[in-house]
Coordinates of C-alpha atoms and ligand atoms in Angstrom, one line a residue:
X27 CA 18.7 23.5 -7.1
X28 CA 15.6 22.0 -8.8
X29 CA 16.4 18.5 -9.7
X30 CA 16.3 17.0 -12.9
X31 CA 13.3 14.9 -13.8
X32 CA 14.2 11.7 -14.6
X33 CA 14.8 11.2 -18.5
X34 CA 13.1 8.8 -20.4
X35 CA 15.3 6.3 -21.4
X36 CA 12.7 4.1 -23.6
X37 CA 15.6 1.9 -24.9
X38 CA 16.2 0.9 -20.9
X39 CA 14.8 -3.0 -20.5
X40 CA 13.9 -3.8 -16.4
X41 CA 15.0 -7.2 -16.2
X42 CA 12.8 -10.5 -14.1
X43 CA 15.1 -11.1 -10.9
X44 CA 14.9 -15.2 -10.6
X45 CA 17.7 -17.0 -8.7
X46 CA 20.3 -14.4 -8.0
X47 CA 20.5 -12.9 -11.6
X48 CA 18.7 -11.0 -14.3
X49 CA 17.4 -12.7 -16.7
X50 CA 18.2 -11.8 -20.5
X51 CA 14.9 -10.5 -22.1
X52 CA 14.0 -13.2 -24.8
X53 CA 10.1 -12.7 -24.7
X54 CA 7.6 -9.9 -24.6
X55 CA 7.9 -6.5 -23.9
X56 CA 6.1 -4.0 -22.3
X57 CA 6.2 -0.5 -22.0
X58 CA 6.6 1.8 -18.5
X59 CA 4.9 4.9 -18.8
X60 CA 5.3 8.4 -17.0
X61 CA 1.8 9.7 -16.4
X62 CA 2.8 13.2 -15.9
X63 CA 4.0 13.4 -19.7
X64 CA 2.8 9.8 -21.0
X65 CA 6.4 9.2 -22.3
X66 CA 7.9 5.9 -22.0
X67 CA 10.5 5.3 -19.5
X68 CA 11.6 2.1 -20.0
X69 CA 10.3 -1.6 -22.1
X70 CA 9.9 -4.3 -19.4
X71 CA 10.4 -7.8 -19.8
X72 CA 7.0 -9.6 -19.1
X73 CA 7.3 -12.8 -17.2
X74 CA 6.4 -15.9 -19.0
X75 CA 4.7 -19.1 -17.3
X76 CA 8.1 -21.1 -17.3
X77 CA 10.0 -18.1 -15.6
X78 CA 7.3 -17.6 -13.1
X79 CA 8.2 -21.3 -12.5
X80 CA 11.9 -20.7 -12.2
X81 CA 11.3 -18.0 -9.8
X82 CA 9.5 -20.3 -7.5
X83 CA 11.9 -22.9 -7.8
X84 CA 15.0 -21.2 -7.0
X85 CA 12.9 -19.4 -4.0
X86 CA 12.2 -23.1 -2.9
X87 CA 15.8 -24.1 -3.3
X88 CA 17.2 -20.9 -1.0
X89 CA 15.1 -22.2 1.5
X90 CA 16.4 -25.7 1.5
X91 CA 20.0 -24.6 0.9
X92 CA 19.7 -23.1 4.5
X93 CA 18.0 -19.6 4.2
X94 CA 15.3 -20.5 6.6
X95 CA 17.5 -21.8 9.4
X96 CA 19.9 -18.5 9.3
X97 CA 20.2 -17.3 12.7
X98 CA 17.5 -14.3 13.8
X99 CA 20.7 -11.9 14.6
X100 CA 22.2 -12.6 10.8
X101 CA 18.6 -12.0 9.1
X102 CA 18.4 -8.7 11.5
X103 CA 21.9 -7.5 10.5
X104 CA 20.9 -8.4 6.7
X105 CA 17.9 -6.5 7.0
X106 CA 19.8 -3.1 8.2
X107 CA 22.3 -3.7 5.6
X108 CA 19.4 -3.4 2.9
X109 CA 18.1 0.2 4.9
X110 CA 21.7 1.2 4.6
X111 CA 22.0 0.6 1.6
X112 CA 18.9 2.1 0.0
X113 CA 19.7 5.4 1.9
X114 CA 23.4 5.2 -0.1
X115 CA 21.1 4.9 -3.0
X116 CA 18.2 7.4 -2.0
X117 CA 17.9 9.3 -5.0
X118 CA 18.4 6.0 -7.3
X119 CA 15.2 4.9 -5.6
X120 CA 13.5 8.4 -5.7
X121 CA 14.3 9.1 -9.3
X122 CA 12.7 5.5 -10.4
X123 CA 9.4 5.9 -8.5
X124 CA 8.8 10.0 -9.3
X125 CA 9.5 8.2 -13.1
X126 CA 6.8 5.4 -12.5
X127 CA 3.8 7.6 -10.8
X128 CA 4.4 10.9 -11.6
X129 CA 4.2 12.3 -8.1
X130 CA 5.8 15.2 -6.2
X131 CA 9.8 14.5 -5.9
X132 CA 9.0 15.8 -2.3
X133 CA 6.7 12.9 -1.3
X134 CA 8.8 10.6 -3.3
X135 CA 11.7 11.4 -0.8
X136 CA 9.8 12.2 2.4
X137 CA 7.3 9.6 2.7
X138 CA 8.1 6.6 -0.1
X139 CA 12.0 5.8 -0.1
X140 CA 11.9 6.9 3.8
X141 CA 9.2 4.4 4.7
X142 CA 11.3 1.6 2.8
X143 CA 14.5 2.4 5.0
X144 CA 12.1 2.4 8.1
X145 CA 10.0 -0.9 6.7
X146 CA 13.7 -2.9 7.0
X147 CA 14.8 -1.3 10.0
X148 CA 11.7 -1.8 12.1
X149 CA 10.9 -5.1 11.2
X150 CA 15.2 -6.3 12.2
X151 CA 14.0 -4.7 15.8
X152 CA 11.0 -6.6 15.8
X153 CA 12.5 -10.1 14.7
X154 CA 15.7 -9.4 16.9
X155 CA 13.3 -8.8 20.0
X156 CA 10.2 -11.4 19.2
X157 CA 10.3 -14.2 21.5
X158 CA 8.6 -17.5 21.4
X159 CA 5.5 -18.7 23.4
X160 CA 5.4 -21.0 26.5
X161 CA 3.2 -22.6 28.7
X162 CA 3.6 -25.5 31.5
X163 CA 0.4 -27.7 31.6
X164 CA -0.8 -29.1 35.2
X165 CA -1.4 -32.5 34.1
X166 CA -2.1 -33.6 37.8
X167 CA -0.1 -36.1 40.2
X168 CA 2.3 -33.6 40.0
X169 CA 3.1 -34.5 36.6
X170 CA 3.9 -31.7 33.7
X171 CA 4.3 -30.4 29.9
X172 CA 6.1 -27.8 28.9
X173 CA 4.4 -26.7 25.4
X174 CA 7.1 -24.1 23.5
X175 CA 6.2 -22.8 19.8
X176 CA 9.1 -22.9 17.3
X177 CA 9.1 -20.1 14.7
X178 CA 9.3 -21.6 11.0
X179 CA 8.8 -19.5 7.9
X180 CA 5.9 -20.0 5.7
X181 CA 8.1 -20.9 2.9
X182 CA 7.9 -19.5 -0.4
X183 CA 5.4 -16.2 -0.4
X184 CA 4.4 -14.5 -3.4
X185 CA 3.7 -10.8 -2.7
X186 CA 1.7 -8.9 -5.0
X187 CA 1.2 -5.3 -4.8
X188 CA -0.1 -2.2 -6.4
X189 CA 1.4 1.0 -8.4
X190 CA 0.0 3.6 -5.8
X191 CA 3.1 3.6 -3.3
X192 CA 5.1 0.6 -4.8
X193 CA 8.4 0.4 -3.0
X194 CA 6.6 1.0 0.6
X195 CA 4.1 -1.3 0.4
X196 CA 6.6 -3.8 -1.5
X197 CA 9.0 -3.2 1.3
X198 CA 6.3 -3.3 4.3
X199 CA 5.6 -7.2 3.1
X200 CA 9.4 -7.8 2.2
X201 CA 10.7 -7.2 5.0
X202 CA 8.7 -9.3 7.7
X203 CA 8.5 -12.0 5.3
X204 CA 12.7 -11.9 5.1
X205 CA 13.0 -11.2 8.7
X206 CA 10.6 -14.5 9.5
X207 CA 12.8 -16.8 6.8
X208 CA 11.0 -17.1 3.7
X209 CA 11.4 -16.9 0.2
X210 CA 9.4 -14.5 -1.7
X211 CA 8.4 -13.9 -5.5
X212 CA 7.7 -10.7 -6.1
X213 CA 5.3 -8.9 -8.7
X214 CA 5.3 -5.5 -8.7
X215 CA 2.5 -3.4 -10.3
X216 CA 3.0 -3.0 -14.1
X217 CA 2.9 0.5 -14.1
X218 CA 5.3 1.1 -11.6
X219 CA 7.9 -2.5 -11.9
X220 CA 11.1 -0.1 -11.2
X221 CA 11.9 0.5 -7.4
X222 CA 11.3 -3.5 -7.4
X223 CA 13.9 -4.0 -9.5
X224 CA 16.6 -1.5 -8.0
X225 CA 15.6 -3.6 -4.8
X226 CA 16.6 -6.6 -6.3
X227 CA 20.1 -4.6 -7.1
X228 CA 20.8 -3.4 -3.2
X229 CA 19.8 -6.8 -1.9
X230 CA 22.2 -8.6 -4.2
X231 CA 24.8 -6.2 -2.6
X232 CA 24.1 -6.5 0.8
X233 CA 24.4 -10.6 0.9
X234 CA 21.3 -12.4 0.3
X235 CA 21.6 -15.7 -0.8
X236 CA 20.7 -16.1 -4.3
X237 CA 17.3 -17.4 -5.0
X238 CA 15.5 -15.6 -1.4
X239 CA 14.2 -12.6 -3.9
X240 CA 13.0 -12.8 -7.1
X241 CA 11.1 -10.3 -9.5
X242 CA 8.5 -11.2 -12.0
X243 CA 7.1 -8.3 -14.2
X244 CA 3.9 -8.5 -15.4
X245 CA 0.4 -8.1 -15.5
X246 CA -2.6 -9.6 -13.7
X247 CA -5.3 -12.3 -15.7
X248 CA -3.1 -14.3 -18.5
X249 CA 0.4 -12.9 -17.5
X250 CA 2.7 -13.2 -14.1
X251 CA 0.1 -12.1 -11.4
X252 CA -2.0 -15.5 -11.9
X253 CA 0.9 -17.5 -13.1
X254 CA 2.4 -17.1 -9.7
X255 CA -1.0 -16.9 -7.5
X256 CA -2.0 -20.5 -9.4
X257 CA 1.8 -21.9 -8.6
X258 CA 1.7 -25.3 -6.9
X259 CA 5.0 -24.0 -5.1
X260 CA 3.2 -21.0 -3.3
X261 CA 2.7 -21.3 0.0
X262 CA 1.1 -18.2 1.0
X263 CA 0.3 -14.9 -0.2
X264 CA 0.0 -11.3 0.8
X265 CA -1.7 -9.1 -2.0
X266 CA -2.5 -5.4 -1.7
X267 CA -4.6 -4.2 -4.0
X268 CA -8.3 -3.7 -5.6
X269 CA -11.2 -5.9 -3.6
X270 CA -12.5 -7.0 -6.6
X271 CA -8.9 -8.8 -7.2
X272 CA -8.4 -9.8 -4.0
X273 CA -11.5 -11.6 -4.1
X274 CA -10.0 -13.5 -6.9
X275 CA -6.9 -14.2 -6.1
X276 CA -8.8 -15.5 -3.0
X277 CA -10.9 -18.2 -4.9
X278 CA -7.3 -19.2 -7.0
X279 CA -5.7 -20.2 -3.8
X280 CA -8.8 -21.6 -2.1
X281 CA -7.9 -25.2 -4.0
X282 CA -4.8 -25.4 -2.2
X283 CA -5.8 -24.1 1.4
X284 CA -2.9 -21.1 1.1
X285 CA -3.3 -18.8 3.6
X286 CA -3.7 -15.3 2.4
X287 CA -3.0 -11.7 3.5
X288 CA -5.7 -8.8 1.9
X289 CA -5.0 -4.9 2.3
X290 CA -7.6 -4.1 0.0
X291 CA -9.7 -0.7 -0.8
X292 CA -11.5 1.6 1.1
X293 CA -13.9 4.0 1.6
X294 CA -13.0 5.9 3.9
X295 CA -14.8 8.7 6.5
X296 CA -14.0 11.9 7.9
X297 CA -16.1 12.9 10.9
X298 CA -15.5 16.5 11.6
X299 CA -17.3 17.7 14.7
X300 CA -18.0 21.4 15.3
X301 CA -15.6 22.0 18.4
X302 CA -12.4 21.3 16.2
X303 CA -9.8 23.5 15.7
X304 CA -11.0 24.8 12.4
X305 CA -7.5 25.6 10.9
X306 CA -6.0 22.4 12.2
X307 CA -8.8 20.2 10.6
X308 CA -8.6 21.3 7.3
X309 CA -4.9 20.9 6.9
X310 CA -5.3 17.4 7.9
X311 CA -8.7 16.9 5.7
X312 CA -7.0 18.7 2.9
X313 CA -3.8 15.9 3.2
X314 CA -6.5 13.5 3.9
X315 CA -8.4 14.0 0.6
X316 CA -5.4 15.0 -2.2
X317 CA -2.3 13.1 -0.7
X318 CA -0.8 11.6 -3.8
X319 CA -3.7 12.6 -5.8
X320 CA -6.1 10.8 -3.9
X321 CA -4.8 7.3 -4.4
X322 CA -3.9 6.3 -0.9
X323 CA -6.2 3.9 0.2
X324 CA -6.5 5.6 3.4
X325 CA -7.5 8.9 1.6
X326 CA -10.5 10.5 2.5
X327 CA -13.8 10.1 -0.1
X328 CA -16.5 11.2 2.5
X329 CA -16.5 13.6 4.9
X330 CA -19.4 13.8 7.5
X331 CA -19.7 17.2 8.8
X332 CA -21.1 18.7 11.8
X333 CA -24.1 21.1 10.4
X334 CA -23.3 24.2 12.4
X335 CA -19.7 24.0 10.6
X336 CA -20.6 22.5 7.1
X337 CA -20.7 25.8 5.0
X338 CA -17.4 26.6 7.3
X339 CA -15.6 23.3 6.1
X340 CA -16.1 23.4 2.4
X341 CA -15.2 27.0 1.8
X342 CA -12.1 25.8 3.6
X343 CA -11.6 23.3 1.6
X344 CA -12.6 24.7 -1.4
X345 CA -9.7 27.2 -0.6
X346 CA -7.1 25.0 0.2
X347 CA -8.1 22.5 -2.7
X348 CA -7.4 25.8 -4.7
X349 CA -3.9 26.1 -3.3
X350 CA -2.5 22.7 -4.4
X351 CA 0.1 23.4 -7.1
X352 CA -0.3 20.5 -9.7
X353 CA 2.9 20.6 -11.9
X354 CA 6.4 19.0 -12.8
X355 CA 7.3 16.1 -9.9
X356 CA 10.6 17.6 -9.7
X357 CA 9.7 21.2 -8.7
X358 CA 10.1 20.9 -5.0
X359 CA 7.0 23.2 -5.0
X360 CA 4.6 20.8 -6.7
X361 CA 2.3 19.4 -4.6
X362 CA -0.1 17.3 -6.5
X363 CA 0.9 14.7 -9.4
X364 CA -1.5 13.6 -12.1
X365 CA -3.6 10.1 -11.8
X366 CA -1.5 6.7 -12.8
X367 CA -2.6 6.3 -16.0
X368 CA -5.1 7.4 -19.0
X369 CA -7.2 4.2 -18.0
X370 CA -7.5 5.2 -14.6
X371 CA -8.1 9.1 -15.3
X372 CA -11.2 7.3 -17.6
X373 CA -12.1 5.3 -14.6
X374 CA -12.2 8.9 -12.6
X375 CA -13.8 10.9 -15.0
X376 CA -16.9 8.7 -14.9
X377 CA -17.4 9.3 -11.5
X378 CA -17.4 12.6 -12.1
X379 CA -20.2 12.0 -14.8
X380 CA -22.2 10.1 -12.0
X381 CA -21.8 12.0 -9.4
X382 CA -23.4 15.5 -11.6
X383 CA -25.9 12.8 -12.9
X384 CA -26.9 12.0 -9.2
X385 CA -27.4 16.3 -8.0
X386 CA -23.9 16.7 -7.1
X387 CA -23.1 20.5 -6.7
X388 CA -19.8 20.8 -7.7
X389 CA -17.3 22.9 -4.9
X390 CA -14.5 22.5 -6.9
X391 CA -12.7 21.1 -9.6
X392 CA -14.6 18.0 -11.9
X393 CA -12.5 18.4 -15.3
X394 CA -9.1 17.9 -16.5
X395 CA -6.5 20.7 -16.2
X396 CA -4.5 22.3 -19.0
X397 CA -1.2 22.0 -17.9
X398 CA 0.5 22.5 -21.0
X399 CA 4.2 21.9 -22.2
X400 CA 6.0 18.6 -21.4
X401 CA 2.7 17.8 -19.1
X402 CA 0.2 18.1 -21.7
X403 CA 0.3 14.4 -22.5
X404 CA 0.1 13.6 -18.6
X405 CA -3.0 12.0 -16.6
X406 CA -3.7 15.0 -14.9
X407 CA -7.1 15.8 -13.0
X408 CA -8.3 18.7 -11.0
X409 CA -9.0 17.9 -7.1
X410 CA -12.9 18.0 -6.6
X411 CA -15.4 18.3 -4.1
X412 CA -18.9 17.9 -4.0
X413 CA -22.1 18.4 -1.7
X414 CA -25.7 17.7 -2.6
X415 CA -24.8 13.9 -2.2
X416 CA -25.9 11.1 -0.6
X417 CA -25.0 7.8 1.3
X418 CA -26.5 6.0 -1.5
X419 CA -25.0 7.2 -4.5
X420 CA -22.7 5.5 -6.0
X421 CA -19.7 8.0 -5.7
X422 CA -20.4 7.8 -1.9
X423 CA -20.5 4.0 -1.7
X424 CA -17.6 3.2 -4.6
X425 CA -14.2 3.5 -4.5
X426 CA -12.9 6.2 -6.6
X427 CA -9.2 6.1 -6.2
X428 CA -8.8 9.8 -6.8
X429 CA -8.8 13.3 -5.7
X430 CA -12.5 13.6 -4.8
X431 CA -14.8 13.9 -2.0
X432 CA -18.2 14.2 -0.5
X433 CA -19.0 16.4 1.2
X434 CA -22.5 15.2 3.9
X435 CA -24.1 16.9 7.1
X436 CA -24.9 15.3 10.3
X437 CA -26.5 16.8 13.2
X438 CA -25.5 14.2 16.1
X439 CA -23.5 12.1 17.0
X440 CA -24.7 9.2 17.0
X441 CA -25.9 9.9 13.1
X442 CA -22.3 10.3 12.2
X443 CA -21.4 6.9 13.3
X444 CA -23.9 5.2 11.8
X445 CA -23.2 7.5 8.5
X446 CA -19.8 6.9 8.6
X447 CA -19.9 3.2 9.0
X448 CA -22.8 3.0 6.2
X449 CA -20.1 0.9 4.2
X450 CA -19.0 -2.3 2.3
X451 CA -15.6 -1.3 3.4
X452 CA -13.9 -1.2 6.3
X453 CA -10.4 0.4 6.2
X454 CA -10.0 3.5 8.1
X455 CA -11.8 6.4 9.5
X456 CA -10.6 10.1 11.1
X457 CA -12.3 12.0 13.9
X458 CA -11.8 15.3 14.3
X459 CA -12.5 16.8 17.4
X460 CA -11.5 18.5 20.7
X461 CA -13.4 16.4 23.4
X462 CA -11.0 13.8 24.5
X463 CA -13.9 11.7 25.5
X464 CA -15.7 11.5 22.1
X465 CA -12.3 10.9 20.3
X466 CA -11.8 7.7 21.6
X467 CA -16.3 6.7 21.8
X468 CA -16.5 8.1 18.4
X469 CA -12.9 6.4 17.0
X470 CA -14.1 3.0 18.8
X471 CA -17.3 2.7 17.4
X472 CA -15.6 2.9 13.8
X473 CA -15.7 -0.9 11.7
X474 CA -12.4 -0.4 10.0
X475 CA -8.8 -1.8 10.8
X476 CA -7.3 2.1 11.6
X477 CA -9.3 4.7 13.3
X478 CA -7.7 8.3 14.0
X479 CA -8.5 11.1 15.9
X480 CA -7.1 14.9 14.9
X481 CA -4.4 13.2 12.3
X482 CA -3.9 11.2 9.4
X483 CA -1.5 8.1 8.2
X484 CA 0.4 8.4 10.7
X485 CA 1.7 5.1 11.2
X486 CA 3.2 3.1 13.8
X487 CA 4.7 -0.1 12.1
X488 CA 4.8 -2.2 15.1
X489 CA 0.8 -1.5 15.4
X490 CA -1.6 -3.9 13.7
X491 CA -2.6 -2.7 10.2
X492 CA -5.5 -4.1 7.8
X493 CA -8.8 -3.8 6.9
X494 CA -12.7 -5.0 7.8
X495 CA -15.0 -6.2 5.2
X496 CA -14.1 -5.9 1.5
X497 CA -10.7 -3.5 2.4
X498 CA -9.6 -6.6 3.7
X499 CA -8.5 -10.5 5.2
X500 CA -5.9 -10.6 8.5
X501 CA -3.4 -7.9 9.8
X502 CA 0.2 -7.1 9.0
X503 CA 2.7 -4.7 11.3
X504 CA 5.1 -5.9 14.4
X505 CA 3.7 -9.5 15.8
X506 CA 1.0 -9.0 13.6
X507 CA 3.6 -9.4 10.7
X508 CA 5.3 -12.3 12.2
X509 CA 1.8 -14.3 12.8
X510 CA 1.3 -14.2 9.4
X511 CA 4.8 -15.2 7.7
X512 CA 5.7 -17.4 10.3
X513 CA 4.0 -20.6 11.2
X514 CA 4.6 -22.0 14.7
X515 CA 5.4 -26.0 15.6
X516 CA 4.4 -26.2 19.2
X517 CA 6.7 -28.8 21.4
X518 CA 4.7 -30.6 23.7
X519 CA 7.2 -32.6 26.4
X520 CA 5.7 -34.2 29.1
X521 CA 8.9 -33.4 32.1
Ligands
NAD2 P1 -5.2 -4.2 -8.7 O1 -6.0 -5.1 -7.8 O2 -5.7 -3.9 -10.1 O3 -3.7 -4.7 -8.9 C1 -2.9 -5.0 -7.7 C2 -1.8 -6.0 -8.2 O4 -2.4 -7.2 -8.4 C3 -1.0 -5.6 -9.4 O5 0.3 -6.0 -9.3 C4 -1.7 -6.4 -10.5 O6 -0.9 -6.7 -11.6 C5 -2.0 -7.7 -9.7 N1 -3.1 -8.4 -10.3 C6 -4.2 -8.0 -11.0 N2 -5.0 -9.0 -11.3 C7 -4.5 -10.1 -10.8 C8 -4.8 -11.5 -10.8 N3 -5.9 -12.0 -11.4 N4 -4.0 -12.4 -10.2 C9 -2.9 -12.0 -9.6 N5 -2.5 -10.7 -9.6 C10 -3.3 -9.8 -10.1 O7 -5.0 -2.8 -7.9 P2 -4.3 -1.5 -8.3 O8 -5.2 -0.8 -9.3 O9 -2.9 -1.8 -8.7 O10 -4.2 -0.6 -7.0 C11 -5.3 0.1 -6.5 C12 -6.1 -0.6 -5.5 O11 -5.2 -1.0 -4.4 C13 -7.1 0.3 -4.8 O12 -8.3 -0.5 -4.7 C14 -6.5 0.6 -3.4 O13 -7.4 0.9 -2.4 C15 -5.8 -0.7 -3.1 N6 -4.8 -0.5 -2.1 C16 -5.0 -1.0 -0.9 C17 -4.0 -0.8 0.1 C18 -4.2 -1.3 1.5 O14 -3.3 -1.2 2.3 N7 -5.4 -1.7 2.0 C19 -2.9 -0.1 -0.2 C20 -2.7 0.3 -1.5 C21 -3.7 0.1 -2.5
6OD3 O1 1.5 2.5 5.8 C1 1.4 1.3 5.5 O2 2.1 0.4 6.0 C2 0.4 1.0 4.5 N1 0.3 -0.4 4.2 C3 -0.2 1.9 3.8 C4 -1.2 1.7 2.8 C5 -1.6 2.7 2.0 C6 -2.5 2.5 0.9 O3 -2.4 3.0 -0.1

């Protein structure tokens, strides 16, 4: 049976989540769109200065009321009670994000709400097993120290994240930050403030003290983003999101020595070598490019092609590119949403414009599909590819955020490296080839946090995950995780 798509429900109001309850909307509203029709799906209450400062109060007071000292094994069972709980809620959750981004009810259930469940679970493994450091210092004459790090949370984090895949990267910062003992402040994107909410709901049921997570809605400049960045009562941050904001959310903390946490943008390559499987390659170049319509920010925006194979590659892609089914999110057959919004189709659009200004031959796509019906007022843009460009034009070097690519020879090896890593970013790269030993010389040589060979996103959580230049400050995943949100007191005792 095709599911219903969630029905807008305009005179729904999502609530701020600030000490254990939701608080009574008594300022201004805003309004939560569906890009794939532009309808409103619910107003949303937008967090006002003195809220933002109740939140971080209460999260401060569930830290002193005892929160941080719970035992490791009662935060680990808390943290599989939230997993359970979201799967007895799975469409809830999948309903509420297909509603905020417009994207296929398949990926919605396959790779969003699943990755939540997985963010909780993994991270109550990896608390339950961390252990602590410890080193005995020869201090001569026979005499020594035994040095021993104690674990304490951060304290009170804010985490900021983006609209692109809101309750998994919510959930990949919540959930080490709960497992370590904090307190954290929440602010989802504004167009996609839902799935944070219904969190607020399961953790509620599942136990946690009142006060260890809040929701602020908002926006960014002016409204809850820099109201809680600019909090005296902040003591660190994690933020995923644009460089350019992480950048200045970096300079806002800088005052008060906060540490931060940046999984910022990217640009990322595709090295495609000509002994690849050629079928194999372009199904994962295809994902690589269009996932969720291009706004991952692991997606693909230049591929680097071996010569011999070039002509080979983009009439495969071209094809493939031509067999993505844009349509409703809740037709299990849709593969390909629209953008998030008008403002970021614009944004699209006008690299579109540069790119034909700069001698981009167009493959496919460039223009805005007629999708008619219920859709017509949706953000929807045709997946595009292009050749004719070059490392220094702008579409190459920018971030575009959407369903496009470049599409560059190379002849050797070595060229390919220095193409690909011809960046300001630094996120991720995929190598595809068949020679074991270039995988790993080529993958190696890469300047970005993730480097794959013959796949894409696949993720290990308990690996380190982050970025190199502007995609990014520090690491998150497994210890990487706990270094972050915990802060060690090493004991020195001298036996
Ligand atoms: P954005 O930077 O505009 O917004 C991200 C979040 O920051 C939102 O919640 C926004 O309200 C808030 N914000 C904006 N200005 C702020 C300010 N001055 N102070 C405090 N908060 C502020 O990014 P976006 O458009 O929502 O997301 C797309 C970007 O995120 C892309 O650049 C993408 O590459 C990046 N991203 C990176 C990763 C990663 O893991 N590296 C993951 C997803 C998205
Ligand atoms: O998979 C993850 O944990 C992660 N942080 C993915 C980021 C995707 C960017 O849009």
């Amino acid at each position: 049976m095709t599911p219903q798509p969630a029905s807008p429900r305009p005179e729904n109001i999502l609530r701020n989540f600030v000490d254990g309850r939701f608080v009574e909307p008594d300022g201004k509203l805003f309004r939560d769109i569906d890009p794939a029709t532009g309808r409103t799906v619910a107003q949303v209450h937008e967090a006002d200065l003195p809220l933002v400062g109740r939140a971080v109060t209460s999260a401060r007071r569930a830290l002193a009321q005892g929160w941080s000292d719970t035992p490791v094994r009662e935060r680990a069972a808390l943290l599989r009670r939230a997993a359970d709980r979201i799967e007895e809620r799975f469409e809830e959750f999948v309903v509420a994000e297909v509603a905020d981004t417009g994207k296929p009810i398949t990926q919605a259930r396959d790779l969003d709400v699943a990755r939540a469940i997985t963010n909780f679970r993994t991270f109550a493994d990896v608390i339950a097993a961390a252990g602590q450091e410890s080193f005995m210092t020869e201090l001569g004459d026979g005499r020594r120290a035994l040095n021993y790090a104690v674990r304490k949370p951060v304290g009170v984090v804010a985490v900021i994240v983006p609209w692109n895949l809101p309750l998994l990267l919510l959930t990949w910062k919540v959930a080490p930050a709960l497992a370590c003992g904090n307190a954290v402040v929440v602010k989802p994107s504004e167009e996609t403030p839902a799935t944070a909410t219904l969190l607020a709901q399961v953790l509620a049921e599942v136990g946690l003290p009142r006060g260890v997570y809040n929701v602020v809605h908002g926006f960014g400049a002016g409204s809850a983003g820099e109201f809680l960045t600019t909090h005296p009562g902040i003591d660190a941050v994690t933020f995923t999101g644009s460089s350019a904001t992480g950048s200045h959310v970096m300079r806002t903390v800088a005052d008060r020595v906060r540490p931060v946490s940046f999984e910022l943008g990217g640009k990322n390559a595709a090295v495609v070598f000509d002994d690849i499987d050629l079928d194999e390659a372009l199904t994962g170049l295809t994902r690589s490019v269009f996932a969720n319509t291009g706004q991952v920010c692991l997606c693909t925006e230049r591929v680097y092609v071996q010569r011999t194979i070039f002509d080979d590659i983009a009439a495969g892609l071209v094809e493939r590119a031509a067999q993505l089914k844009l349509g409703s999110p809740a037709d299990e057959s849709t593969t390909t949403g629209p953008l998030i919004s008008q403002a970021h189709r614009r944004k699209v659009r006008h690299y579109f414009e540069v790119a034909e200004q700069a001698g981009a031959e167009v493959l496919t796509g460039g223009g805005i599909p007629e999708l008619g019906g219920d859709l017509s007022g949706g953000s929807w843009i045709e997946p595009t590819l292009w050749t004719g460009l070059t490392n220094t034009d702008r579409p190459v070097r920018e971030e575009i955020f959407g369903p496009a690519a470049a599409l560059i020879p190379f002849d050797t090896e070595d060229e390919a490296v220095a193409l690909a890593n011809d960046t300001d970013y630094g996120l991720a790269a995929a190598v595809w080839t068949n020679d074991l030993r270039r995988g790993h010389r080529v993958a190696q040589q890469m300047r970005v946090g993730i480097s794959w060979v013959n796949t894409w996103f696949t993720r290990e959580l308990r690996s380190p995950f982050g970025g190199a230049g502007l995609s990014g400050i520090g690491r998150e995943g497994g210890e990487s995780s706990l270094h972050f949100y915990s802060e060690p007191t090493n004991v020195c005792v001298q036996l």
